[in-house]
PDB file of C-alpha atoms in Angstrom:
ATOM      1  CA  MET H   1      15.522 -16.425   8.294  1.00 74.00           C
ATOM      2  CA  ALA H   2      11.790 -15.923   8.797  1.00 90.00           C
ATOM      3  CA  TYR H   3       8.924 -17.712   7.061  1.00 96.00           C
ATOM      4  CA  VAL H   4       7.558 -14.377   5.831  1.00 97.00           C
ATOM      5  CA  THR H   5       8.917 -10.882   5.465  1.00 96.00           C
ATOM      6  CA  GLN H   6       7.072  -7.706   6.278  1.00 96.00           C
ATOM      7  CA  ASP H   7       7.121  -6.939   2.555  1.00 96.00           C
ATOM      8  CA  TYR H   8       5.285 -10.223   1.805  1.00 97.00           C
ATOM      9  CA  TYR H   9       2.858  -9.579   4.660  1.00 97.00           C
ATOM     10  CA  LEU H  10       1.923  -6.132   3.343  1.00 96.00           C
ATOM     11  CA  LYS H  11       2.141  -6.568  -0.445  1.00 96.00           C
ATOM     12  CA  ASP H  12       1.157 -10.202  -1.073  1.00 96.00           C
ATOM     13  CA  PHE H  13      -1.043 -11.014   1.913  1.00 96.00           C
ATOM     14  CA  HIS H  14      -2.382  -7.423   2.163  1.00 95.00           C
ATOM     15  CA  GLY H  15      -2.332  -7.543   5.957  1.00 94.00           C
ATOM     16  CA  GLU H  16      -3.182  -4.671   8.264  1.00 93.00           C
ATOM     17  CA  ALA H  17      -0.246  -2.367   8.936  1.00 93.00           C
ATOM     18  CA  VAL H  18       2.045  -3.541  11.750  1.00 93.00           C
ATOM     19  CA  GLN H  19       4.712  -1.445  13.445  1.00 92.00           C
ATOM     20  CA  GLU H  20       8.064  -2.262  11.846  1.00 94.00           C
ATOM     21  CA  ALA H  21       9.654  -2.747  15.278  1.00 94.00           C
ATOM     22  CA  ASP H  22       6.914  -5.232  16.292  1.00 93.00           C
ATOM     23  CA  PHE H  23       6.940  -7.338  13.130  1.00 95.00           C
ATOM     24  CA  PRO H  24       9.865  -9.687  13.976  1.00 95.00           C
ATOM     25  CA  SER H  25       8.397 -10.746  17.336  1.00 93.00           C
ATOM     26  CA  LEU H  26       4.904 -11.101  15.844  1.00 94.00           C
ATOM     27  CA  GLU H  27       6.249 -13.228  12.982  1.00 95.00           C
ATOM     28  CA  GLU H  28       8.240 -15.420  15.349  1.00 94.00           C
ATOM     29  CA  ARG H  29       5.266 -16.024  17.675  1.00 92.00           C
ATOM     30  CA  ALA H  30       2.881 -16.571  14.761  1.00 93.00           C
ATOM     31  CA  ALA H  31       5.281 -19.111  13.243  1.00 95.00           C
ATOM     32  CA  GLU H  32       5.475 -20.961  16.580  1.00 93.00           C
ATOM     33  CA  ILE H  33       1.685 -21.137  16.758  1.00 92.00           C
ATOM     34  CA  ILE H  34       1.325 -22.391  13.170  1.00 93.00           C
ATOM     35  CA  GLU H  35       4.039 -25.011  13.717  1.00 93.00           C
ATOM     36  CA  GLU H  36       2.147 -26.141  16.829  1.00 92.00           C
ATOM     37  CA  LEU H  37      -1.163 -26.307  14.942  1.00 90.00           C
ATOM     38  CA  CYS H  38       0.531 -28.471  12.305  1.00 90.00           C
ATOM     39  CA  MET H  39       1.838 -30.741  15.057  1.00 91.00           C
ATOM     40  CA  TYR H  40       5.393 -29.652  14.272  1.00 92.00           C
ATOM     41  CA  ARG H  41       5.318 -31.284  10.832  1.00 92.00           C
ATOM     42  CA  ILE H  42       6.609 -28.083   9.256  1.00 93.00           C
ATOM     43  CA  LYS H  43       9.992 -26.487   9.812  1.00 93.00           C
ATOM     44  CA  GLU H  44      11.374 -23.210   8.623  1.00 94.00           C
ATOM     45  CA  SER H  45      14.573 -24.944   7.532  1.00 93.00           C
ATOM     46  CA  ASN H  46      12.562 -27.295   5.261  1.00 93.00           C
ATOM     47  CA  MET H  47      10.508 -24.573   3.574  1.00 94.00           C
ATOM     48  CA  GLU H  48      12.256 -24.941   0.208  1.00 94.00           C
ATOM     49  CA  SER H  49      11.475 -28.672   0.084  1.00 95.00           C
ATOM     50  CA  TYR H  50       7.693 -28.100   0.192  1.00 95.00           C
ATOM     51  CA  SER H  51       5.679 -27.581  -2.978  1.00 95.00           C
ATOM     52  CA  PRO H  52       4.846 -23.965  -3.886  1.00 95.00           C
ATOM     53  CA  ASP H  53       1.214 -24.565  -2.864  1.00 95.00           C
ATOM     54  CA  ILE H  54       2.194 -25.781   0.617  1.00 94.00           C
ATOM     55  CA  GLN H  55       4.698 -22.923   1.009  1.00 95.00           C
ATOM     56  CA  GLU H  56       1.963 -20.418   0.168  1.00 96.00           C
ATOM     57  CA  ARG H  57      -0.478 -21.994   2.654  1.00 94.00           C
ATOM     58  CA  ILE H  58       2.125 -21.833   5.408  1.00 95.00           C
ATOM     59  CA  LYS H  59       2.933 -18.196   4.626  1.00 96.00           C
ATOM     60  CA  LYS H  60      -0.728 -17.189   4.536  1.00 95.00           C
ATOM     61  CA  GLY H  61      -1.414 -18.992   7.804  1.00 94.00           C
ATOM     62  CA  ILE H  62       1.453 -17.202   9.502  1.00 95.00           C
ATOM     63  CA  CYS H  63       0.343 -13.849   8.078  1.00 95.00           C
ATOM     64  CA  ALA H  64      -3.217 -14.388   9.310  1.00 94.00           C
ATOM     65  CA  GLN H  65      -1.820 -15.227  12.730  1.00 93.00           C
ATOM     66  CA  ILE H  66       0.399 -12.094  12.697  1.00 94.00           C
ATOM     67  CA  GLU H  67      -2.641  -9.966  11.915  1.00 93.00           C
ATOM     68  CA  TYR H  68      -4.689 -11.626  14.660  1.00 90.00           C
ATOM     69  CA  LEU H  69      -1.945 -11.306  17.280  1.00 90.00           C
ATOM     70  CA  ASP H  70      -1.347  -7.652  16.428  1.00 90.00           C
ATOM     71  CA  ALA H  71      -5.055  -6.825  16.619  1.00 88.00           C
ATOM     72  CA  ASN H  72      -5.368  -8.544  20.004  1.00 84.00           C
ATOM     73  CA  GLY H  73      -2.433  -7.310  22.028  1.00 81.00           C
ATOM     74  CA  GLY H  74       0.721  -8.377  20.232  1.00 78.00           C
ATOM     75  CA  SER H  75       2.991 -11.361  20.585  1.00 67.00           C
ATOM     76  CA  GLU H  76       2.761 -11.298  24.391  1.00 67.00           C
ATOM     77  CA  MET H  77      -1.001 -11.835  24.502  1.00 62.00           C
ATOM     78  CA  ASP H  78      -0.528 -15.374  25.833  1.00 55.00           C
ATOM     79  CA  ASN H  79       2.052 -14.604  28.523  1.00 53.00           C
ATOM     80  CA  GLY H  80      -0.134 -16.151  31.191  1.00 50.00           C
ATOM     81  CA  VAL H  81      -0.931 -12.895  32.986  1.00 53.00           C
ATOM     82  CA  ASP H  82      -4.654 -12.451  33.388  1.00 58.00           C
ATOM     83  CA  ILE H  83      -5.956  -9.160  34.736  1.00 59.00           C
ATOM     84  CA  GLN H  84      -8.627  -9.810  37.356  1.00 67.00           C
ATOM     85  CA  SER H  85      -9.439  -6.191  38.178  1.00 69.00           C
ATOM     86  CA  ALA H  86      -8.276  -2.663  37.442  1.00 69.00           C
ATOM     87  CA  GLY H  87      -9.349   0.841  38.262  1.00 73.00           C
ATOM     88  CA  LEU H  88      -8.648   4.377  37.152  1.00 71.00           C
ATOM     89  CA  GLY H  89     -10.520   7.292  38.638  1.00 73.00           C
ATOM     90  CA  LYS H  90     -14.251   6.479  38.568  1.00 73.00           C
ATOM     91  CA  PHE H  91     -13.704   3.553  36.187  1.00 77.00           C
ATOM     92  CA  ASN H  92     -13.423   0.078  37.715  1.00 73.00           C
ATOM     93  CA  TYR H  93     -13.154  -3.265  35.951  1.00 72.00           C
ATOM     94  CA  THR H  94     -13.578  -6.644  37.617  1.00 76.00           C
ATOM     95  CA  LYS H  95     -13.413  -9.871  35.679  1.00 72.00           C
ATOM     96  CA  VAL H  96     -16.351 -12.173  36.297  1.00 66.00           C
ATOM     97  CA  SER H  97     -16.098 -15.868  35.510  1.00 60.00           C
ATOM     98  CA  GLY H  98     -19.078 -17.501  33.891  1.00 52.00           C
ATOM     99  CA  THR H  99     -20.699 -20.643  35.222  1.00 49.00           C
ATOM    100  CA  ALA H 100     -18.357 -22.720  33.056  1.00 52.00           C
ATOM    101  CA  GLY H 101     -15.288 -20.901  34.393  1.00 53.00           C
ATOM    102  CA  ASN H 102     -12.913 -18.480  32.718  1.00 51.00           C
ATOM    103  CA  GLN H 103     -12.308 -19.375  29.099  1.00 56.00           C
ATOM    104  CA  GLY H 104     -10.047 -16.412  28.261  1.00 58.00           C
ATOM    105  CA  GLN H 105      -9.152 -15.196  24.798  1.00 58.00           C
ATOM    106  CA  SER H 106      -7.661 -17.691  22.400  1.00 63.00           C
ATOM    107  CA  ILE H 107      -4.208 -17.027  20.975  1.00 60.00           C
ATOM    108  CA  TYR H 108      -5.291 -18.731  17.750  1.00 62.00           C
ATOM    109  CA  SER H 109      -6.679 -16.836  14.817  1.00 60.00           C
ATOM    110  CA  PRO H 110     -10.348 -17.683  14.306  1.00 59.00           C
ATOM    111  CA  GLY H 111     -11.061 -20.011  11.418  1.00 54.00           C
ATOM    112  CA  GLN H 112     -12.763 -23.319  10.851  1.00 37.00           C
ATOM    113  CA  GLY H 113     -13.273 -24.920  14.236  1.00 41.00           C
ATOM    114  CA  GLY H 114     -11.348 -22.116  15.937  1.00 42.00           C
ATOM    115  CA  PHE H 115      -8.157 -22.887  14.041  1.00 45.00           C
ATOM    116  CA  LEU H 116      -6.660 -21.741  10.784  1.00 45.00           C
ATOM    117  CA  PRO H 117      -7.509 -23.943   7.794  1.00 46.00           C
ATOM    118  CA  LEU H 118      -3.791 -24.690   7.505  1.00 47.00           C
ATOM    119  CA  GLN H 119      -4.450 -28.144   8.864  1.00 46.00           C
ATOM    120  CA  ASP H 120      -4.963 -29.141   5.239  1.00 48.00           C
ATOM    121  CA  PHE H 121      -1.187 -29.574   5.370  1.00 47.00           C
ATOM    122  CA  TYR H 122      -1.799 -33.261   6.028  1.00 45.00           C
ATOM    123  CA  THR H 123      -1.396 -34.368   2.454  1.00 43.00           C
ATOM    124  CA  GLU H 124       0.356 -37.170   0.632  1.00 43.00           C
ATOM    125  CA  GLU H 125       3.171 -34.689   0.084  1.00 49.00           C
ATOM    126  CA  ALA H 126       3.779 -34.346   3.820  1.00 48.00           C
ATOM    127  CA  ASP H 127       3.902 -38.118   4.253  1.00 48.00           C
ATOM    128  CA  VAL H 128       6.253 -38.514   1.293  1.00 46.00           C
ATOM    129  CA  TYR H 129       8.530 -35.826   2.693  1.00 50.00           C
ATOM    130  CA  GLU H 130       8.717 -37.685   5.996  1.00 52.00           C
ATOM    131  CA  GLY H 131       9.654 -40.879   4.148  1.00 51.00           C
ATOM    132  CA  ASN H 132       6.322 -42.614   4.637  1.00 50.00           C
ATOM    133  CA  SER H 133       4.640 -44.349   1.750  1.00 45.00           C
ATOM    134  CA  LYS H 134       1.157 -44.547   3.197  1.00 45.00           C
ATOM    135  CA  SER H 135      -1.946 -44.767   1.089  1.00 46.00           C
ATOM    136  CA  SER H 136      -4.041 -42.296   3.067  1.00 48.00           C
ATOM    137  CA  SER H 137      -3.244 -38.622   3.542  1.00 52.00           C
ATOM    138  CA  ASN H 138      -4.887 -38.653   6.983  1.00 52.00           C
ATOM    139  CA  PRO H 139      -2.286 -39.570   9.650  1.00 51.00           C
ATOM    140  CA  TYR H 140      -4.988 -41.068  11.885  1.00 48.00           C
ATOM    141  CA  ASP H 141      -6.148 -43.408   9.108  1.00 50.00           C
ATOM    142  CA  ASN H 142      -2.540 -44.493   8.617  1.00 48.00           C
ATOM    143  CA  ALA H 143      -2.079 -45.289  12.289  1.00 47.00           C
ATOM    144  CA  ALA H 144      -5.223 -47.434  12.248  1.00 46.00           C
ATOM    145  CA  GLN H 145      -4.009 -49.311   9.155  1.00 49.00           C
ATOM    146  CA  GLU H 146      -0.624 -49.985  10.770  1.00 52.00           C
ATOM    147  CA  ARG H 147      -2.300 -51.563  13.829  1.00 45.00           C
ATOM    148  CA  LYS H 148      -4.151 -54.098  11.665  1.00 46.00           C
TER     149      LYS H 148
END
């Protein structure tokens, strides 16, 4: 079962149209990216245990990532292949690295700090779900308090 359906993506999120055949792979890759951004603190199998607000944030984050991936080459845009040069007829393209080197295109949807604002997932609710009874909702604050 997927985090979001194409129906949710189109009707609730109001995302740009995506080919029906491409949607499953885009959703799967987008979900992987969002899970990574949340440091694997979310799981599809635990979706029902999250509050409705957290569920909606996760769904919207995945939909935004689907839209971004689709607009920038699909779910394979991060397959590691980087075109250095190409030519067709009189047209030639050669990639030139800047002085800081090749940065490439990010696979992450642009947002605050280059990432989706889904990182607000670090809430008391997430800590409670994981069985932690920490006073701070910031996991880095909690680690510092535990060292004291």
